[in-house]
Structure formats: C-alpha cells, structure tokens
Coordinates of C-alpha atoms in Angstrom, one line a residue:
X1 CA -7.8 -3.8 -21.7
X2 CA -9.9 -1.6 -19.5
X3 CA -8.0 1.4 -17.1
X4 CA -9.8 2.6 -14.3
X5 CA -8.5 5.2 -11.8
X6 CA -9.1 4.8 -8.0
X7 CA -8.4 7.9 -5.2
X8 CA -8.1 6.8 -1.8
X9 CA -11.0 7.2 0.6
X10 CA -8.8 7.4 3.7
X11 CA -5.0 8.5 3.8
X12 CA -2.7 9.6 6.5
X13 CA 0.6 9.3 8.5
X14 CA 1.3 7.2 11.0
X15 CA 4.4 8.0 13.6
X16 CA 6.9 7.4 16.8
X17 CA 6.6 10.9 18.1
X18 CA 9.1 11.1 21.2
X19 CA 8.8 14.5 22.6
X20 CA 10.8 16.7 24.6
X21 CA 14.5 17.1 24.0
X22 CA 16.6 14.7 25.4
X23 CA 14.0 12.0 25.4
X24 CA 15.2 10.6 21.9
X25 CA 15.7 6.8 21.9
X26 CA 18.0 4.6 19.3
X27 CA 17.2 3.2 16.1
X28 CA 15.9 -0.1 16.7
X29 CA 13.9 0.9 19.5
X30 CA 12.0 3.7 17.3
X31 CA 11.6 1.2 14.6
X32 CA 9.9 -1.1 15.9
X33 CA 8.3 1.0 18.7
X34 CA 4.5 1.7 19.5
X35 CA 2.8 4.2 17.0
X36 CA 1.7 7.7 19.3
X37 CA -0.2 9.3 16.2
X38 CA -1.9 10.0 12.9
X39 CA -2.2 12.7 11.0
X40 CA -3.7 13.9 7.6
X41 CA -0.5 14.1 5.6
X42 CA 1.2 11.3 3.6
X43 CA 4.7 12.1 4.8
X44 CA 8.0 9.9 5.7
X45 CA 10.0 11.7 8.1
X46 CA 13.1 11.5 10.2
X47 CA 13.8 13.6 13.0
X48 CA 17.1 13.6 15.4
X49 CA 17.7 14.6 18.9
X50 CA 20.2 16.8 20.5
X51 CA 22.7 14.5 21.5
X52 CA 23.9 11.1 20.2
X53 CA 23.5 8.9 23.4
X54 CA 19.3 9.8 22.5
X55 CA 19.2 10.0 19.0
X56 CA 16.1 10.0 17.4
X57 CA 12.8 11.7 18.0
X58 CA 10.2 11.2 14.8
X59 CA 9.7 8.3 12.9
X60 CA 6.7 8.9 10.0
X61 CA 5.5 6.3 7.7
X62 CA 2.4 7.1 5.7
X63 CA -1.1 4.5 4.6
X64 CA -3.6 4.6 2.1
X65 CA -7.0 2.8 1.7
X66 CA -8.4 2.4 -1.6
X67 CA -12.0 0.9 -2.2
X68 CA -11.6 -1.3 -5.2
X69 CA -14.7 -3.1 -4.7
X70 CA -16.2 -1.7 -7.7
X71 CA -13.7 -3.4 -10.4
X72 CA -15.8 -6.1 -12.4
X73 CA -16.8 -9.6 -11.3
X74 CA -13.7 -12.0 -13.1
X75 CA -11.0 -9.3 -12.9
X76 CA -7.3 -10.4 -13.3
X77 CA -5.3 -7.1 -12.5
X78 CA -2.6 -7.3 -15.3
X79 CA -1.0 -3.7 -14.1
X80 CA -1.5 -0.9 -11.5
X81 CA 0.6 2.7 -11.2
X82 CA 0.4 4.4 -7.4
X83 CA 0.8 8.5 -8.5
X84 CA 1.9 10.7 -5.1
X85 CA 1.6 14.2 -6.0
X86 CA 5.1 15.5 -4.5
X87 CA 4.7 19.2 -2.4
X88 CA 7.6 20.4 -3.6
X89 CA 8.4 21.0 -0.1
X90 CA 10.7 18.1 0.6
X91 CA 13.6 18.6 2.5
X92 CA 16.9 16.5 4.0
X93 CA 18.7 19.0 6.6
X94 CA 20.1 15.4 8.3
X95 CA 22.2 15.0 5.0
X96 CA 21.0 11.3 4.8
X97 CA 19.3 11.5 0.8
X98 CA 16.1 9.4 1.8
X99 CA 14.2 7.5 -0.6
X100 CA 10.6 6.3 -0.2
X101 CA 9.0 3.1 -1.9
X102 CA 5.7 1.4 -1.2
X103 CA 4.8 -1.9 1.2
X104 CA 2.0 -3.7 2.4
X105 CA 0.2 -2.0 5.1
X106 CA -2.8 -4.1 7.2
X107 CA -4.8 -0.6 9.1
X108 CA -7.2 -1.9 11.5
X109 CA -10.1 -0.3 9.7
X110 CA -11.1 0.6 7.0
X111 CA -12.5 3.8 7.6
X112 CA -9.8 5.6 9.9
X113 CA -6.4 5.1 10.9
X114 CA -5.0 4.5 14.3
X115 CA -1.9 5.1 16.2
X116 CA -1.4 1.3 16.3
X117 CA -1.8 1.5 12.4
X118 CA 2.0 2.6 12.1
X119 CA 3.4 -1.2 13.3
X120 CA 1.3 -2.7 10.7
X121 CA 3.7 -1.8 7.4
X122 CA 5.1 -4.5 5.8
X123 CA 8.9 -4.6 4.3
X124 CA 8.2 -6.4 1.1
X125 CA 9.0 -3.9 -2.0
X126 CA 6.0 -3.3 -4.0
X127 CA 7.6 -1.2 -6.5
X128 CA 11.6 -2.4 -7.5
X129 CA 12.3 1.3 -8.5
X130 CA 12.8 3.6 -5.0
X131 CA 11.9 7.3 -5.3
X132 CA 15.2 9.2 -4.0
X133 CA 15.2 12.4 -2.6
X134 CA 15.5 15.2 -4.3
X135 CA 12.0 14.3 -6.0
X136 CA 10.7 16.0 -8.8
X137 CA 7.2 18.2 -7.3
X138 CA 4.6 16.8 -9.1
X139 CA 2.9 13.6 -9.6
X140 CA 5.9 10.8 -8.9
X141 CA 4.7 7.0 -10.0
X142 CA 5.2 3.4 -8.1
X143 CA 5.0 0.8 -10.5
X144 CA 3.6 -2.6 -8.7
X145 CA 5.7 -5.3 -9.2
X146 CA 4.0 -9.1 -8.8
X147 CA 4.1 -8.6 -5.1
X148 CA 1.8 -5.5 -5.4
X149 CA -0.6 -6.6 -7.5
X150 CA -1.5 -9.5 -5.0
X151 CA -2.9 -7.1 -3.0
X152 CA -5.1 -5.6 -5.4
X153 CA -7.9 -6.7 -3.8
X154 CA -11.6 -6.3 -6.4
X155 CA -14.1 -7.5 -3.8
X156 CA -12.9 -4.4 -1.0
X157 CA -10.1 -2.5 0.4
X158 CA -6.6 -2.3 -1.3
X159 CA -4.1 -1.2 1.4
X160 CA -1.1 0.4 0.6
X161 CA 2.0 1.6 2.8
X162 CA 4.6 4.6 2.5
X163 CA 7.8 3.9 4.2
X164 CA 11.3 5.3 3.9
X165 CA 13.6 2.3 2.3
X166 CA 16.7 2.9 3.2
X167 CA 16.7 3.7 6.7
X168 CA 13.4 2.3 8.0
X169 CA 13.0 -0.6 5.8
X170 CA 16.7 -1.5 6.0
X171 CA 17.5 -1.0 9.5
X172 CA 20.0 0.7 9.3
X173 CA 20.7 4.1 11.7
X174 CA 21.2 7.4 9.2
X175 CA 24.0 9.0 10.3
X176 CA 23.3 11.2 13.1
X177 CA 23.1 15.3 13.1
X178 CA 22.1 16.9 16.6
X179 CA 18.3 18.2 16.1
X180 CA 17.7 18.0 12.6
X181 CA 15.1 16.5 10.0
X182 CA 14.7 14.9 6.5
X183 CA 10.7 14.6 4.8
X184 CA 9.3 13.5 1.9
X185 CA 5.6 14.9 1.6
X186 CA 2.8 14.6 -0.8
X187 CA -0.8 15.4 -1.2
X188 CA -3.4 13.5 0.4
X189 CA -7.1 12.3 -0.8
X190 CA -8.4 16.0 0.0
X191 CA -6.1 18.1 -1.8
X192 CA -6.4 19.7 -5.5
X193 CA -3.9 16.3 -6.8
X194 CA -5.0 13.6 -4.7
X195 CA -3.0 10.2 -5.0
X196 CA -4.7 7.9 -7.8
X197 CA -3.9 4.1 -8.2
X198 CA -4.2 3.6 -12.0
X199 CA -5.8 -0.5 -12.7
X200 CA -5.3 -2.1 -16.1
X201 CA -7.5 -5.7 -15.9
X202 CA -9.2 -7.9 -17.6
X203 CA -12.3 -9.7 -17.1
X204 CA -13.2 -13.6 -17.4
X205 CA -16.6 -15.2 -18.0
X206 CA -17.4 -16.6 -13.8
X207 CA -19.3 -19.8 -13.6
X208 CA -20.9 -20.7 -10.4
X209 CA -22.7 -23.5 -8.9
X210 CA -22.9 -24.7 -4.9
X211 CA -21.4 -28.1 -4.3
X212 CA -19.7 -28.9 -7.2
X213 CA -18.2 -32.4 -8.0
X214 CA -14.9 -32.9 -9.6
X215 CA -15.3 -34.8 -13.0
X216 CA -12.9 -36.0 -15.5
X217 CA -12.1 -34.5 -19.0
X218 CA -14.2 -37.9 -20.6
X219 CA -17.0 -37.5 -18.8
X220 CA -20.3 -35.7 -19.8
X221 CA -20.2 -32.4 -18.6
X222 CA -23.1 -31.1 -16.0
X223 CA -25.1 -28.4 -16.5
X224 CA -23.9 -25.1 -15.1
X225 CA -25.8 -22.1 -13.4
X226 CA -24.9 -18.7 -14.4
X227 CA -24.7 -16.3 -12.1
X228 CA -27.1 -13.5 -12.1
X229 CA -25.3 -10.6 -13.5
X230 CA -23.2 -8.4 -10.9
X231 CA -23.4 -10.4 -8.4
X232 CA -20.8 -12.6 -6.4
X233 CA -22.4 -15.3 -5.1
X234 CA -20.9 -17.0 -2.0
X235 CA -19.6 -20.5 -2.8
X236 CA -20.5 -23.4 -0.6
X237 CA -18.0 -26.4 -0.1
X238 CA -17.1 -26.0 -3.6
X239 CA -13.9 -27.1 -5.6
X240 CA -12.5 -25.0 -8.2
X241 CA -12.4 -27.1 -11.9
X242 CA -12.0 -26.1 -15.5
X243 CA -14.9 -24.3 -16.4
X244 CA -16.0 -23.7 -20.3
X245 CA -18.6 -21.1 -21.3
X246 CA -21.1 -22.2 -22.1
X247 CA -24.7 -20.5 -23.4

C-alpha cells in the first residue's frame, strides 16, 4: 500500500493568558475560557498563580493544519502516524507529570490561527496511547485510532489538536504550587524536524455519472461514464449504488 508523508503548512499554540499576578482565575473558568493568543510553538503548558484563592494563569493547547488534498482520487486511509519532534526542553516544576495526546481541532481558517482558535479542540482521543512527561527528545509518534482517521480528510485540510489529557481534557485541577509551570514543547512546521503525519491508503477505481437511478441486482446494468482522470467531479442529486469496473 502506498505511504505518503505530509508537514503541516500552518502550526501554532493557542492559549488563556491571564496576566499580572494575582489575576489567576480557577480551573473551570480557564478551561473553558476565551482564547487571548497564538503563537508559533506547538506547546501544552500550565502555569499557576501566587496564591490558591487565584490559581491559574496559562493554559496552552497547540493545532496543526495539514493539506492532504493531494492524496489520490478513491483513497481509503487504512493508517496515519502524527511524529512531534520533542525539544528536549520539557519541563514540570508544578510536580503534576503531564501527558499530551491528540484531538480534533476545527481553526477558523485554514491559513492562520486565531485567538478564538484555542475553544475549538475537541476531547475525543485520537491516539489511545498518551505521551507522559518525561518525553524522550526526539521525534515521539501518535498512532490514529478509528476516530482519527475520520478526519483524514483527501479532498483539503486535515486538522489536528494538541492538548494536555489529564488535566485539560479531564477536568480535573492539578494540584496547585504558588507560581510555577509544567510544558511539553516540540518543533513546529519551520524548524530543522518539522511534525510529519505519515498516510498508508489505498485507492479504489471512482465511477461517476449525474443523476443516477437506483437499479436492482437483475436488471441490465446502464452504461457508466468514467471520470476524466484526476479530477473530482461534483455529483448532482445522485445516490450512491454498487458500482463494478467496467472498461
């Protein structure tokens, strides 16, 4: 079966910044708060505040675009590997051992992120293996389960979020250290090890026609058009049947 390996075209974090001390707010609210940034990194992060009555400051989650428009028309994604090259610069000074696993993520373009872009992760595992910290530097691999390769999308974008799983994801507060931070960072798109999202597919024969009738298995088959090669014609108040190669 054909590989083929895809880099993103647009990466980048997306956070809760809170700033000055004091300010922090709880759990919940920084959860499910209003995104105040991007940046160029592909980071999950956890920052507290100095007291416990205001506790948290920083909440990163990271997204990645892929264009996977170029995969062939009639491809079934059988398999697809995310690979985050790890900084080797991690760090957990909060105590909390973080882990990191990817979700869906729905940026409002496809081009550039947006502040608003950090509400849009999903909490759907894409990968049933986490990544715990401490993790290895180096290239670190997300296996898609069935639920990732839904999103695998051939004819555009395939969208893919970075979120901490155990504390984000789940909910629940990490225990709480005055002023102190936990990250898990990798290399984005323009680095020396960009992240690559590794395809295994195959590829069916794709019959169309407009306006197509159902028929039954006993009844003479009509003629089908082929599609001109490459191309993927839009279909037209069509019903999908059992279509045979024919030619």
């Amino acid at each position: 079966m054909p590989t083929v390996i895809f880099n993103p075209s647009v990466d980048g974090e997306v956070h809760k910044h809170i700033s000055g001390t004091g300010s922090g707010v709880s759990w919940p609210t920084i959860i499910a708060a209003t995104g105040t940034g991007t940046t160029g990194g592909i980071t999950i992060f956890i920052k507290s505040d100095n007291a416990v009555g205001h506790p948290w400051n920083d909440l990163y989650r990271s997204i990645l675009i892929f264009d996977t428009s170029s995969l062939p028309l009639g491809t079934t994604v059988t398999s697809a590997t995310l690979s985050l090259y790890d900084t080797g610069t991690d760090y957990d000074d909060l105590l909390i051992v973080p882990d990191v696993n990817i979700y869906s993520a729905n940026p409002a373009n496809n081009t550039h992120l947006i502040a608003a872009d950090y509400n849009t992760l999903g909490t759907q595992e894409f990968c049933d293996t986490f990544l715990t910290y401490p993790l290895p530097a180096g290239y670190n691999d997300f296996e898609f389960n069935w639920h990732g390769l839904l999103v695998i999308d051939p004819n555009g974008y395939t969208k893919i979020g970075i979120r901490n799983s155990n504390y984000d994801v789940s909910g629940v507060a990490p225990a709480w250290k005055s002023q102190k931070g936990s990250a898990i960072g990798f290399d984005n798109h323009l680095s020396a090890n960009p992240p690559k999202l590794t395809i295994t597919y195959t590829v069916s024969t794709v019959l169309y026609q407009e306006n197509w009738k159902i028929y039954q298995d006993d009844a003479p088959e009509p003629t089908i058009a082929l599609a001109a090669e490459n191309t993927k014609p839009t279909l037209v108040n069509s019903d999908l049947i059992r279509l045979r190669k024919i030619g």
